[in-house]
Short mmCIF file of C-alpha atoms in Angstrom, two decimals:
data_model
loop_
_atom_site.label_atom_id
_atom_site.label_comp_id
_atom_site.label_asym_id
_atom_site.label_seq_id
_atom_site.Cartn_x
_atom_site.Cartn_y
_atom_site.Cartn_z
CA UNK A 284 105.17 85.61 -23.16
CA UNK A 285 102.56 83.25 -24.78
CA UNK A 286 99.32 83.58 -22.71
CA UNK A 287 97.26 80.23 -22.36
CA UNK A 288 93.91 81.09 -20.89
CA UNK A 289 92.17 78.09 -18.86
CA UNK A 290 93.07 75.04 -20.92
CA UNK A 291 90.79 72.67 -18.99
CA UNK A 292 88.03 74.76 -20.27
CA UNK A 293 89.24 75.18 -23.83
CA UNK A 294 89.56 71.49 -23.87
CA UNK A 295 85.95 70.91 -22.28
CA UNK A 296 84.34 73.57 -25.10
CA UNK A 297 86.27 71.76 -27.98
CA UNK A 298 85.16 68.29 -26.87
CA UNK A 299 81.36 69.67 -26.48
CA UNK A 300 81.64 71.50 -29.87
CA UNK A 301 82.87 68.68 -31.82
CA UNK A 302 80.53 66.06 -30.09
CA UNK A 303 77.45 68.04 -29.89
CA UNK A 304 76.74 67.58 -26.17
CA UNK A 305 78.12 67.88 -22.72
CA UNK A 306 77.37 64.36 -22.11
CA UNK A 307 79.44 63.14 -24.95
CA UNK A 308 82.24 65.36 -24.28
CA UNK A 309 82.17 63.88 -20.62
CA UNK A 310 82.47 60.55 -21.60
CA UNK A 311 85.32 61.45 -23.83
CA UNK A 312 87.11 63.42 -21.13
CA UNK A 313 86.39 60.83 -18.40
CA UNK A 314 84.43 63.72 -16.32
CA UNK A 315 80.67 64.09 -15.76
CA UNK A 316 78.47 66.21 -18.15
CA UNK A 317 78.06 68.70 -15.26
CA UNK A 318 81.77 69.32 -15.07
CA UNK A 319 81.92 69.97 -18.78
CA UNK A 320 79.17 72.40 -18.36
CA UNK A 321 80.96 74.26 -15.50
CA UNK A 322 84.24 74.43 -17.28
CA UNK A 323 82.62 75.92 -20.61
CA UNK A 324 80.76 78.47 -18.46
CA UNK A 325 83.96 79.33 -16.63
CA UNK A 326 85.52 79.70 -20.22
CA UNK A 327 82.79 82.00 -21.50
CA UNK A 328 83.16 84.30 -18.29
CA UNK A 329 86.73 84.47 -18.69
CA UNK A 330 86.42 85.25 -22.54
CA UNK A 331 83.37 87.69 -21.94
CA UNK A 332 81.23 86.14 -24.75
CA UNK A 333 78.94 83.28 -25.13
CA UNK A 334 80.04 80.07 -27.09
CA UNK A 335 76.95 77.84 -26.92
CA UNK A 336 73.11 78.73 -27.21
CA UNK A 337 71.65 76.36 -24.55
CA UNK A 338 68.42 74.79 -26.32
CA UNK A 339 66.02 72.42 -24.70
CA UNK A 340 67.85 69.19 -25.81
CA UNK A 341 70.82 70.49 -27.72
CA UNK A 342 73.97 72.90 -27.84
CA UNK A 343 74.04 75.39 -30.63
CA UNK A 344 77.40 76.90 -31.30
CA UNK A 345 77.22 80.90 -31.47
CA UNK A 346 79.15 82.58 -34.35
CA UNK A 347 82.15 83.16 -31.88
CA UNK A 348 81.98 79.40 -30.79
CA UNK A 349 82.17 78.14 -34.47
CA UNK A 350 84.94 80.34 -35.20
CA UNK A 351 86.83 79.00 -32.09
CA UNK A 352 86.11 75.70 -32.65
CA UNK A 353 87.24 75.55 -36.13
CA UNK A 354 90.62 76.86 -34.93
CA UNK A 355 90.87 74.53 -31.90
CA UNK A 356 90.17 71.18 -33.36
CA UNK A 357 93.23 71.17 -35.81
CA UNK A 358 95.23 72.26 -33.04
CA UNK A 359 94.46 69.55 -30.81
CA UNK A 360 94.62 67.08 -33.70
CA UNK A 361 98.15 68.13 -34.30
CA UNK A 362 98.97 67.79 -30.46
CA UNK A 363 97.48 64.14 -30.63
CA UNK A 364 99.56 63.48 -33.47
CA UNK A 365 102.71 65.07 -32.40
CA UNK A 366 102.45 63.19 -29.01
CA UNK A 367 102.11 60.06 -30.76
CA UNK A 368 105.20 60.66 -32.86
CA UNK A 369 107.25 61.59 -29.84
CA UNK A 370 106.28 58.72 -27.67
CA UNK A 371 106.44 56.13 -30.50
CA UNK A 372 109.41 53.75 -30.63
CA UNK A 373 112.06 55.55 -32.68
CA UNK A 374 112.29 52.46 -34.80
CA UNK A 375 108.43 52.36 -35.82
CA UNK A 376 107.47 54.63 -38.64
CA UNK A 377 103.73 54.07 -39.35
CA UNK A 378 101.41 55.59 -41.91
CA UNK A 379 97.58 55.03 -41.62
CA UNK A 380 95.65 55.31 -44.53
CA UNK A 381 91.80 55.43 -44.61
CA UNK A 382 90.66 54.01 -48.03
CA UNK A 383 87.64 52.08 -49.42
CA UNK A 384 88.28 48.27 -50.20
CA UNK A 385 87.78 48.32 -53.98
CA UNK A 386 90.20 51.42 -54.27
CA UNK A 387 92.69 49.60 -52.10
CA UNK A 388 92.60 46.25 -54.09
CA UNK A 389 92.10 47.84 -57.52
CA UNK A 390 94.78 50.71 -57.49
CA UNK A 391 96.73 51.18 -54.29
CA UNK A 392 97.93 47.52 -53.39
CA UNK A 393 99.09 46.50 -56.85
CA UNK A 394 101.42 49.67 -56.84
CA UNK A 395 102.34 49.77 -53.27
CA UNK A 396 105.60 47.83 -53.65
CA UNK A 397 106.91 50.97 -55.60
CA UNK A 398 106.25 53.02 -52.49
CA UNK A 399 107.72 50.53 -50.24
CA UNK A 400 110.80 50.21 -52.52
CA UNK A 401 111.50 54.10 -52.05
CA UNK A 402 110.58 54.02 -48.25
CA UNK A 403 111.13 50.53 -46.81
CA UNK A 404 110.99 51.79 -43.19
CA UNK A 405 107.68 53.07 -43.40
CA UNK A 406 104.78 50.82 -42.21
CA UNK A 407 101.77 51.04 -44.11
CA UNK A 408 98.41 50.43 -42.56
CA UNK A 409 95.11 50.36 -44.19
CA UNK A 410 91.67 51.21 -42.43
CA UNK A 411 88.05 51.18 -43.65
CA UNK A 412 87.51 54.30 -45.61
CA UNK A 413 84.97 54.89 -48.27
CA UNK A 414 82.49 58.02 -49.22
CA UNK A 415 80.46 57.04 -46.11
CA UNK A 416 83.14 56.77 -43.52
CA UNK A 417 84.17 59.83 -41.58
CA UNK A 418 87.60 60.83 -41.63
CA UNK A 419 89.20 58.99 -38.69
CA UNK A 420 91.27 60.66 -35.85
CA UNK A 421 94.28 58.09 -36.45
CA UNK A 422 94.65 58.50 -39.85
CA UNK A 423 97.61 60.03 -41.37
CA UNK A 424 95.55 60.51 -44.85
CA UNK A 425 92.33 59.37 -46.47
CA UNK A 426 91.32 58.67 -50.20
CA UNK A 427 88.00 59.50 -51.12
CA UNK A 428 85.40 60.04 -54.15
CA UNK A 429 83.73 63.49 -53.78
CA UNK A 430 83.44 66.98 -55.00
CA UNK A 431 86.10 68.20 -52.93
CA UNK A 432 84.13 69.70 -49.98
CA UNK A 433 85.59 68.27 -46.84
CA UNK A 434 85.62 71.06 -44.12
CA UNK A 435 88.76 71.20 -42.25
CA UNK A 436 90.52 68.77 -44.41
CA UNK A 437 92.92 69.69 -47.20
CA UNK A 438 91.67 67.95 -50.45
CA UNK A 439 94.29 67.33 -53.51
CA UNK A 440 92.63 65.95 -56.43
CA UNK A 441 94.16 62.44 -57.67
CA UNK A 442 91.97 61.21 -60.63
CA UNK A 443 89.06 62.55 -62.51
CA UNK A 444 86.13 60.09 -61.84
CA UNK A 445 85.44 59.09 -65.70
CA UNK A 446 82.84 56.61 -66.75
CA UNK A 447 83.32 54.25 -69.75
CA UNK A 448 81.76 50.90 -70.34
CA UNK A 449 83.95 47.82 -70.13
CA UNK A 450 83.70 44.11 -70.62
CA UNK A 451 85.70 41.01 -71.75
CA UNK A 452 87.00 40.99 -75.34
CA UNK A 453 84.36 38.29 -76.29
CA UNK A 454 81.44 40.62 -75.77
CA UNK A 455 83.18 43.58 -77.12
CA UNK A 456 83.53 42.05 -80.45
CA UNK A 457 79.72 42.47 -80.92
CA UNK A 458 79.68 46.04 -79.69
CA UNK A 459 80.57 48.22 -82.90
CA UNK A 460 78.49 51.53 -81.60
CA UNK A 461 76.91 52.51 -78.42
CA UNK A 462 73.46 51.74 -79.77
CA UNK A 463 74.45 47.90 -79.68
CA UNK A 464 73.97 48.09 -75.88
CA UNK A 465 70.24 47.67 -76.29
CA UNK A 466 70.69 43.95 -76.10
CA UNK A 467 73.66 42.80 -73.67
CA UNK A 468 73.11 42.68 -70.09
CA UNK A 469 74.25 46.12 -68.28
CA UNK A 470 75.92 45.59 -64.72
CA UNK A 471 74.92 48.00 -62.40
CA UNK A 472 76.29 49.07 -59.23
CA UNK A 473 73.81 49.76 -56.25
CA UNK A 474 75.24 52.71 -54.70
CA UNK A 475 75.91 54.71 -57.84
CA UNK A 476 72.79 54.44 -59.83
CA UNK A 477 73.39 57.49 -62.03
CA UNK A 478 76.50 56.02 -63.67
CA UNK A 479 74.69 54.46 -66.73
CA UNK A 480 72.21 56.97 -67.10
CA UNK A 481 74.92 59.72 -67.28
CA UNK A 482 77.04 57.83 -70.08
CA UNK A 483 73.99 56.73 -71.84
CA UNK A 484 72.97 60.22 -72.05
CA UNK A 485 76.01 61.40 -73.38
CA UNK A 486 75.79 58.85 -76.00
CA UNK A 487 72.33 60.08 -77.23
CA UNK A 488 71.06 56.81 -75.85
CA UNK A 489 68.83 58.03 -72.97
CA UNK A 490 66.09 55.92 -73.77
CA UNK A 491 67.97 52.80 -72.99
CA UNK A 492 67.53 51.23 -69.53
CA UNK A 493 70.52 49.72 -67.85
CA UNK A 494 69.09 46.19 -66.99
CA UNK A 495 71.43 43.50 -65.65
CA UNK A 496 72.79 42.10 -62.41
CA UNK A 497 73.46 44.66 -59.66
CA UNK A 498 76.30 44.74 -57.05
CA UNK A 499 76.73 46.73 -53.87
CA UNK A 500 80.36 47.72 -54.98
CA UNK A 501 82.33 48.61 -58.17
CA UNK A 502 84.90 45.83 -57.43
CA UNK A 503 82.21 43.21 -57.36
CA UNK A 504 80.66 44.60 -60.69
CA UNK A 505 84.13 44.57 -62.54
CA UNK A 506 84.61 41.06 -61.45
CA UNK A 507 81.32 40.11 -62.89
CA UNK A 508 82.44 41.88 -66.10
CA UNK A 509 85.90 40.05 -66.20
CA UNK A 510 84.11 36.90 -65.65
CA UNK A 511 81.94 37.57 -68.91
CA UNK A 512 78.63 38.11 -66.90
CA UNK A 513 77.95 41.50 -68.96
CA UNK A 514 78.92 44.90 -69.52
CA UNK A 515 79.97 46.99 -66.42
CA UNK A 516 80.61 50.86 -66.30
CA UNK A 517 83.93 51.35 -65.56
CA UNK A 518 85.29 54.30 -63.58
CA UNK A 519 89.06 55.40 -63.40
CA UNK A 520 91.25 54.41 -61.73
CA UNK A 521 89.43 50.96 -60.96
CA UNK A 522 89.69 49.88 -64.70
CA UNK A 523 93.54 50.90 -65.61
CA UNK A 524 95.18 47.66 -64.71
CA UNK A 525 92.45 45.48 -66.32
CA UNK A 526 92.75 47.33 -69.56
CA UNK A 527 96.31 47.40 -69.50
CA UNK A 528 96.44 43.62 -69.05
CA UNK A 529 93.54 42.68 -71.62
CA UNK A 530 91.34 41.17 -68.88
CA UNK A 531 88.83 44.13 -70.03
CA UNK A 532 88.26 46.50 -72.94
CA UNK A 533 86.40 49.62 -73.49
CA UNK A 534 84.78 49.02 -76.62
CA UNK A 535 83.83 52.73 -77.26
CA UNK A 536 85.98 55.70 -77.45
CA UNK A 537 83.53 57.76 -75.14
CA UNK A 538 84.60 58.63 -71.52
CA UNK A 539 82.18 60.91 -69.57
CA UNK A 540 82.87 62.75 -66.32
CA UNK A 541 80.93 61.39 -63.29
CA UNK A 542 80.86 64.96 -61.56
CA UNK A 543 83.35 63.65 -58.88
CA UNK A 544 86.98 63.22 -58.47
CA UNK A 545 89.21 61.07 -56.25
CA UNK A 546 91.15 63.28 -53.60
CA UNK A 547 93.80 62.57 -51.23
CA UNK A 548 92.72 64.17 -47.96
CA UNK A 549 94.43 64.92 -45.22
CA UNK A 550 95.03 67.75 -42.13
CA UNK A 551 97.09 70.76 -42.97
CA UNK A 552 99.59 70.03 -40.02
CA UNK A 553 100.39 66.46 -41.71
CA UNK A 554 102.54 68.29 -44.30
CA UNK A 555 105.18 68.84 -41.75
CA UNK A 556 105.37 65.06 -41.20
CA UNK A 557 108.11 63.23 -43.13
CA UNK A 558 106.33 60.03 -43.80
CA UNK A 559 103.26 61.39 -44.90
CA UNK A 560 105.14 64.02 -47.14
CA UNK A 561 106.97 61.05 -48.59
CA UNK A 562 103.76 59.24 -49.29
CA UNK A 563 102.15 62.39 -50.55
CA UNK A 564 104.90 62.87 -53.16
CA UNK A 565 104.51 59.28 -54.15
CA UNK A 566 100.89 58.98 -54.78
CA UNK A 567 100.71 62.33 -56.48
CA UNK A 568 103.22 61.14 -59.03
CA UNK A 569 101.86 57.79 -59.45
CA UNK A 570 98.42 59.26 -60.07
CA UNK A 571 99.88 61.61 -62.70
CA UNK A 572 100.81 58.65 -64.87
CA UNK A 573 98.71 58.19 -68.02
CA UNK A 574 95.96 55.71 -68.05
CA UNK A 575 96.35 52.54 -69.83
CA UNK A 576 94.26 53.18 -72.92
CA UNK A 577 93.19 56.85 -73.78
CA UNK A 578 89.63 57.36 -74.40
CA UNK A 579 88.00 60.16 -76.08
CA UNK A 580 86.72 62.40 -72.99
CA UNK A 581 83.65 64.64 -73.46
CA UNK A 582 80.95 66.27 -71.38
CA UNK A 583 77.50 65.07 -70.69
CA UNK A 584 76.18 66.39 -73.97
CA UNK A 585 75.46 64.73 -77.13
CA UNK A 586 78.06 62.09 -78.56
CA UNK A 587 77.39 60.23 -82.07
CA UNK A 588 76.00 56.85 -81.66
#
């Protein structure tokens, strides 16, 4: 016999642990903060251990509380997902992907027709993702650039975030070696100021300072490069299609790891859901296809210039 202990108290505890306060949990559960506190107290009494340390203005999970919450949250997520599946119309199959604008525009959308041809009954929906956006409760999966450390989520690598300069062919004709970058305008991305220094150091050109127009996002910088404004630091997979089409070229056979990778993120229980499983199979296969133009990949150490 399965013995479930005081489900209201468990639900109240999980919400308080996840949100960090009885008040926030009360708003989520549509009860008062005092009611949440009482239910958590009753749960602690029945378990015979403390789940929270009550501080003056905040809650701090005990070791037991952390262990309990880390197991409960995925269970509630799975329950919510299962409920949504059961109550959805049988004809409606929806896959919600949290993804940054640039990744969607430069890699995912151009290939989405391939997935649609394989799974025409799955409706794909994009929602705002990106490195600074937390994983949404309604997401089927997410795609993020990082180091692979997202607690509570499965992170499967898709691409290495390798860096190499790109520009239009007209500008590339004047670049015979990396040292020729001392003159041209080097386009920068505001949220990734380390990209040019990483590559220039690997090319033994650490004394060169990247000076040129600065844009907020990679997509803007790469569009500026395609319009001939200067040389942008390209990152895979954003540059793959432009290189294949000849809109941009990589003038140097030097690709340097950024120190991050692109990952497919999802909750463990998602692997049991057929729509996500189909998307996962497809994107892992698509990501394994070779880049448009192989470039010499080295570490962040010396390279001939």
